[in-house]
Amino acid sequence: MQDNNIEGCGIVTTADNLIWYVAGKWSMKNIRGSIPCILGYAPENEANSCFLQKHSNLTKKVTINGVTYSKLFGLDYNIYKRLTINLAARSLACDVFLGRVVFIKKSQIISAKNPKSFAKKYIDNLPKEGETIRELLKILNLDISDVGITGSSLLFNIPQPRSEIDFIVYGTQKSKDTWDKIKEFKEAGIFGSINSYFQRFKYKNIDFDP
């Protein structure tokens, strides 16, 4: 695919049908034409053939366009690393491994989804969830252009109702101000707390993870 600011995307899919979370905008010396990513999902049959079958109880499953994927993001590091190396050995998508981060060759990316453009699509296509998000943005003094929806919500071409929404706020000062407001509203009881997760909060029937 064309390089239209791929680094600003939330999720990319490579030619081997692996789905990756983009891990920000940064680079390493002598690495060209690649972006840092963390492996998020692999087709279940591919994951199982790379020894994951005996660990299948540790993974969540999601069906995308008729294909069942295993969620690999969040697995024990040693399992994740071994699985990622085995999957990468079957293709030319990867350059360098750095912990959980893998540098993916842009030439191997066949699709990319942008959190900012997807946020508007999500709100427009899901009236109930959209109304809750609009109310939340108003409380946080944010415009729809200030945020992006990322995480597993981006997996689906057609937005699906989600019990948890991952979102990001663009701009250093806006992000700081938003964190301050979230803390204030959690203390005031306007936002509910979620177990021991400091950053997450509940508003109405949706868990938000900024």
mmCIF file of C-alpha atoms in Angstrom:
data_model
loop_
_atom_site.group_PDB
_atom_site.id
_atom_site.type_symbol
_atom_site.label_atom_id
_atom_site.label_comp_id
_atom_site.label_asym_id
_atom_site.label_seq_id
_atom_site.Cartn_x
_atom_site.Cartn_y
_atom_site.Cartn_z
ATOM 1 C CA MET A 1 0.000 0.000 0.000
ATOM 2 C CA GLN A 2 1.036 3.640 -0.381
ATOM 3 C CA ASP A 3 2.899 5.247 2.526
ATOM 4 C CA ASN A 4 0.300 7.748 3.698
ATOM 5 C CA ASN A 5 1.649 8.418 7.182
ATOM 6 C CA ILE A 6 1.432 4.771 8.209
ATOM 7 C CA GLU A 7 3.174 5.626 11.493
ATOM 8 C CA GLY A 8 0.055 7.543 12.517
ATOM 9 C CA CYS A 9 -2.140 4.477 12.158
ATOM 10 C CA GLY A 10 -3.319 2.300 15.019
ATOM 11 C CA ILE A 11 -3.372 -1.116 13.347
ATOM 12 C CA VAL A 12 -1.709 -2.491 10.216
ATOM 13 C CA THR A 13 -2.066 -5.826 8.453
ATOM 14 C CA THR A 14 0.875 -7.411 6.653
ATOM 15 C CA ALA A 15 0.810 -9.635 3.588
ATOM 16 C CA ASP A 16 1.008 -12.759 5.778
ATOM 17 C CA ASN A 17 -2.338 -11.772 7.398
ATOM 18 C CA LEU A 18 -0.760 -10.865 10.731
ATOM 19 C CA ILE A 19 -2.325 -7.872 12.491
ATOM 20 C CA TRP A 20 0.000 -5.459 14.301
ATOM 21 C CA TYR A 21 -0.412 -2.533 16.699
ATOM 22 C CA VAL A 22 1.715 0.417 15.602
ATOM 23 C CA ALA A 23 4.024 1.317 18.491
ATOM 24 C CA GLY A 24 4.387 5.053 17.930
ATOM 25 C CA LYS A 25 6.602 7.213 15.746
ATOM 26 C CA TRP A 26 10.228 6.412 16.394
ATOM 27 C CA SER A 27 13.098 4.737 14.604
ATOM 28 C CA MET A 28 16.462 3.058 15.089
ATOM 29 C CA LYS A 29 19.745 3.783 13.406
ATOM 30 C CA ASN A 30 20.302 1.889 10.154
ATOM 31 C CA ILE A 31 16.665 0.735 9.953
ATOM 32 C CA ARG A 32 14.977 2.173 6.870
ATOM 33 C CA GLY A 33 11.523 1.687 5.452
ATOM 34 C CA SER A 34 10.153 0.009 8.585
ATOM 35 C CA ILE A 35 7.913 0.975 11.495
ATOM 36 C CA PRO A 36 7.842 -0.300 15.102
ATOM 37 C CA CYS A 37 4.900 -2.608 15.843
ATOM 38 C CA ILE A 38 3.685 -5.148 18.382
ATOM 39 C CA LEU A 39 2.055 -8.323 17.136
ATOM 40 C CA GLY A 40 -1.609 -8.249 18.049
ATOM 41 C CA TYR A 41 -3.386 -11.076 16.219
ATOM 42 C CA ALA A 42 -2.607 -14.054 14.005
ATOM 43 C CA PRO A 43 -4.950 -16.437 12.161
ATOM 44 C CA GLU A 44 -5.752 -19.225 14.624
ATOM 45 C CA ASN A 45 -4.458 -21.993 12.349
ATOM 46 C CA GLU A 46 -1.160 -20.148 11.870
ATOM 47 C CA ALA A 47 -0.759 -19.517 15.598
ATOM 48 C CA ASN A 48 -1.527 -23.136 16.458
ATOM 49 C CA SER A 49 0.974 -24.438 13.906
ATOM 50 C CA CYS A 50 3.638 -22.351 15.655
ATOM 51 C CA PHE A 51 3.204 -24.286 18.928
ATOM 52 C CA LEU A 52 0.522 -21.990 20.393
ATOM 53 C CA GLN A 53 -2.079 -24.793 20.403
ATOM 54 C CA LYS A 54 -0.987 -26.011 23.843
ATOM 55 C CA HIS A 55 -1.366 -22.420 25.095
ATOM 56 C CA SER A 56 -4.659 -21.739 23.295
ATOM 57 C CA ASN A 57 -6.492 -21.397 26.612
ATOM 58 C CA LEU A 58 -4.438 -18.244 27.220
ATOM 59 C CA THR A 59 -5.705 -16.427 24.155
ATOM 60 C CA LYS A 60 -8.942 -14.739 23.215
ATOM 61 C CA LYS A 61 -10.451 -15.386 19.809
ATOM 62 C CA VAL A 62 -12.039 -12.927 17.420
ATOM 63 C CA THR A 63 -13.592 -13.538 14.005
ATOM 64 C CA ILE A 64 -12.829 -11.002 11.288
ATOM 65 C CA ASN A 65 -14.298 -11.400 7.802
ATOM 66 C CA GLY A 66 -14.928 -15.064 8.450
ATOM 67 C CA VAL A 67 -11.396 -15.794 9.707
ATOM 68 C CA THR A 68 -10.766 -16.696 13.368
ATOM 69 C CA TYR A 69 -7.773 -14.903 14.898
ATOM 70 C CA SER A 70 -5.927 -15.574 18.160
ATOM 71 C CA LYS A 71 -5.080 -12.548 20.263
ATOM 72 C CA LEU A 72 -1.343 -12.577 20.964
ATOM 73 C CA PHE A 73 -0.942 -9.135 22.462
ATOM 74 C CA GLY A 74 -0.488 -9.499 26.224
ATOM 75 C CA LEU A 75 0.753 -13.096 26.206
ATOM 76 C CA ASP A 76 3.623 -14.070 28.501
ATOM 77 C CA TYR A 77 6.746 -12.491 27.021
ATOM 78 C CA ASN A 78 8.605 -15.754 26.353
ATOM 79 C CA ILE A 79 5.588 -17.279 24.581
ATOM 80 C CA TYR A 80 5.020 -14.052 22.629
ATOM 81 C CA LYS A 81 8.658 -13.808 21.544
ATOM 82 C CA ARG A 82 8.926 -17.432 20.432
ATOM 83 C CA LEU A 83 5.639 -17.243 18.561
ATOM 84 C CA THR A 84 6.531 -13.942 16.883
ATOM 85 C CA ILE A 85 9.915 -15.240 15.735
ATOM 86 C CA ASN A 86 8.341 -18.433 14.354
ATOM 87 C CA LEU A 87 5.640 -16.528 12.484
ATOM 88 C CA ALA A 88 8.102 -13.954 11.167
ATOM 89 C CA ALA A 89 10.390 -16.693 9.849
ATOM 90 C CA ARG A 90 7.671 -17.579 7.354
ATOM 91 C CA SER A 91 7.649 -14.165 5.727
ATOM 92 C CA LEU A 92 9.776 -11.127 4.981
ATOM 93 C CA ALA A 93 7.693 -8.722 7.025
ATOM 94 C CA CYS A 94 10.117 -8.251 9.925
ATOM 95 C CA ASP A 95 13.476 -6.525 10.204
ATOM 96 C CA VAL A 96 14.540 -6.262 13.849
ATOM 97 C CA PHE A 97 13.211 -7.492 17.187
ATOM 98 C CA LEU A 98 13.431 -5.266 20.267
ATOM 99 C CA GLY A 99 11.586 -6.778 23.199
ATOM 100 C CA ARG A 100 7.935 -7.019 22.149
ATOM 101 C CA VAL A 101 8.521 -4.487 19.376
ATOM 102 C CA VAL A 102 9.181 -5.681 15.855
ATOM 103 C CA PHE A 103 10.138 -3.392 12.983
ATOM 104 C CA ILE A 104 7.769 -4.153 10.122
ATOM 105 C CA LYS A 105 8.706 -3.394 6.535
ATOM 106 C CA LYS A 106 6.288 -0.880 5.060
ATOM 107 C CA SER A 107 6.439 -2.728 1.758
ATOM 108 C CA GLN A 108 4.758 -5.708 3.442
ATOM 109 C CA ILE A 109 1.803 -3.691 4.793
ATOM 110 C CA ILE A 110 -1.401 -4.251 2.838
ATOM 111 C CA SER A 111 -3.835 -2.232 4.976
ATOM 112 C CA ALA A 112 -3.731 0.376 7.732
ATOM 113 C CA LYS A 113 -6.391 1.957 9.908
ATOM 114 C CA ASN A 114 -6.179 5.445 11.320
ATOM 115 C CA PRO A 115 -7.604 6.017 14.847
ATOM 116 C CA LYS A 116 -8.644 9.614 14.148
ATOM 117 C CA SER A 117 -10.691 8.910 11.024
ATOM 118 C CA PHE A 118 -12.116 5.756 12.613
ATOM 119 C CA ALA A 119 -13.388 7.713 15.641
ATOM 120 C CA LYS A 120 -15.790 9.722 13.499
ATOM 121 C CA LYS A 121 -16.868 6.588 11.641
ATOM 122 C CA TYR A 122 -17.509 4.793 14.936
ATOM 123 C CA ILE A 123 -19.629 7.623 16.353
ATOM 124 C CA ASP A 124 -21.610 8.087 13.130
ATOM 125 C CA ASN A 125 -22.377 4.376 12.691
ATOM 126 C CA LEU A 126 -23.342 3.494 16.264
ATOM 127 C CA PRO A 127 -25.950 5.995 17.534
ATOM 128 C CA LYS A 128 -26.134 4.744 21.140
ATOM 129 C CA GLU A 129 -22.387 4.453 21.682
ATOM 130 C CA GLY A 130 -21.867 7.612 19.631
ATOM 131 C CA GLU A 131 -24.132 9.599 21.946
ATOM 132 C CA THR A 132 -22.166 8.413 24.993
ATOM 133 C CA ILE A 133 -18.850 9.321 23.359
ATOM 134 C CA ARG A 134 -20.137 12.780 22.352
ATOM 135 C CA GLU A 135 -21.232 13.392 25.939
ATOM 136 C CA LEU A 136 -17.834 12.256 27.198
ATOM 137 C CA LEU A 137 -16.004 14.561 24.795
ATOM 138 C CA LYS A 138 -18.131 17.473 25.940
ATOM 139 C CA ILE A 139 -17.327 16.740 29.591
ATOM 140 C CA LEU A 140 -13.616 16.545 28.772
ATOM 141 C CA ASN A 141 -13.783 19.703 26.632
ATOM 142 C CA LEU A 142 -12.609 17.827 23.551
ATOM 143 C CA ASP A 143 -13.665 17.868 19.921
ATOM 144 C CA ILE A 144 -13.976 14.734 17.830
ATOM 145 C CA SER A 145 -10.923 15.899 15.879
ATOM 146 C CA ASP A 146 -8.880 15.751 19.112
ATOM 147 C CA VAL A 147 -9.269 12.012 19.632
ATOM 148 C CA GLY A 148 -8.845 8.656 17.960
ATOM 149 C CA ILE A 149 -10.325 5.248 18.709
ATOM 150 C CA THR A 150 -7.752 2.491 18.684
ATOM 151 C CA GLY A 151 -7.240 -1.024 20.031
ATOM 152 C CA SER A 152 -9.402 -3.957 18.985
ATOM 153 C CA SER A 153 -12.221 -1.659 17.823
ATOM 154 C CA LEU A 154 -10.080 -0.989 14.748
ATOM 155 C CA LEU A 155 -10.172 -4.635 13.706
ATOM 156 C CA PHE A 156 -13.570 -4.358 12.097
ATOM 157 C CA ASN A 157 -14.296 -2.548 8.841
ATOM 158 C CA ILE A 158 -17.827 -1.915 10.066
ATOM 159 C CA PRO A 159 -17.807 -0.490 13.631
ATOM 160 C CA GLN A 160 -19.072 -2.950 16.223
ATOM 161 C CA PRO A 161 -20.522 -2.107 19.664
ATOM 162 C CA ARG A 162 -17.795 -2.564 22.275
ATOM 163 C CA SER A 163 -17.955 -2.811 26.061
ATOM 164 C CA GLU A 164 -14.486 -1.241 26.224
ATOM 165 C CA ILE A 165 -13.104 1.505 24.006
ATOM 166 C CA ASP A 166 -9.421 2.422 23.755
ATOM 167 C CA PHE A 167 -8.898 6.047 22.802
ATOM 168 C CA ILE A 168 -6.058 8.491 22.410
ATOM 169 C CA VAL A 169 -5.935 12.267 22.699
ATOM 170 C CA TYR A 170 -3.773 14.169 20.220
ATOM 171 C CA GLY A 171 -1.574 17.024 21.394
ATOM 172 C CA THR A 172 0.700 17.188 24.436
ATOM 173 C CA GLN A 173 -1.212 19.878 26.321
ATOM 174 C CA LYS A 174 -4.623 18.446 25.464
ATOM 175 C CA SER A 175 -3.483 15.044 26.686
ATOM 176 C CA LYS A 176 -2.242 16.500 29.969
ATOM 177 C CA ASP A 177 -5.427 18.506 30.492
ATOM 178 C CA THR A 178 -7.527 15.430 29.719
ATOM 179 C CA TRP A 179 -5.651 13.308 32.256
ATOM 180 C CA ASP A 180 -6.205 15.994 34.889
ATOM 181 C CA LYS A 181 -9.927 16.074 34.120
ATOM 182 C CA ILE A 182 -10.237 12.281 34.188
ATOM 183 C CA LYS A 183 -8.609 12.190 37.620
ATOM 184 C CA GLU A 184 -10.873 14.997 38.838
ATOM 185 C CA PHE A 185 -14.059 13.348 37.561
ATOM 186 C CA LYS A 186 -13.089 9.943 38.962
ATOM 187 C CA GLU A 187 -12.570 11.506 42.379
ATOM 188 C CA ALA A 188 -15.928 13.250 42.061
ATOM 189 C CA GLY A 189 -17.675 10.011 41.147
ATOM 190 C CA ILE A 190 -18.709 11.215 37.677
ATOM 191 C CA PHE A 191 -16.494 8.529 36.185
ATOM 192 C CA GLY A 192 -16.362 5.080 37.754
ATOM 193 C CA SER A 193 -13.093 3.368 38.606
ATOM 194 C CA ILE A 194 -12.271 -0.057 37.149
ATOM 195 C CA ASN A 195 -10.560 -2.401 39.595
ATOM 196 C CA SER A 196 -6.869 -1.588 39.941
ATOM 197 C CA TYR A 197 -6.461 0.021 36.490
ATOM 198 C CA PHE A 198 -5.427 3.588 37.221
ATOM 199 C CA GLN A 199 -5.972 4.898 33.710
ATOM 200 C CA ARG A 200 -9.298 3.232 32.914
ATOM 201 C CA PHE A 201 -12.698 4.562 33.846
ATOM 202 C CA LYS A 202 -16.361 3.820 33.276
ATOM 203 C CA TYR A 203 -18.861 6.304 31.874
ATOM 204 C CA LYS A 204 -22.406 5.065 31.512
ATOM 205 C CA ASN A 205 -22.155 1.507 30.181
ATOM 206 C CA ILE A 206 -18.767 1.771 28.485
ATOM 207 C CA ASP A 207 -15.287 1.213 29.908
ATOM 208 C CA PHE A 208 -12.793 3.696 28.500
ATOM 209 C CA ASP A 209 -9.045 3.121 28.312
ATOM 210 C CA PRO A 210 -7.173 6.324 27.397
#
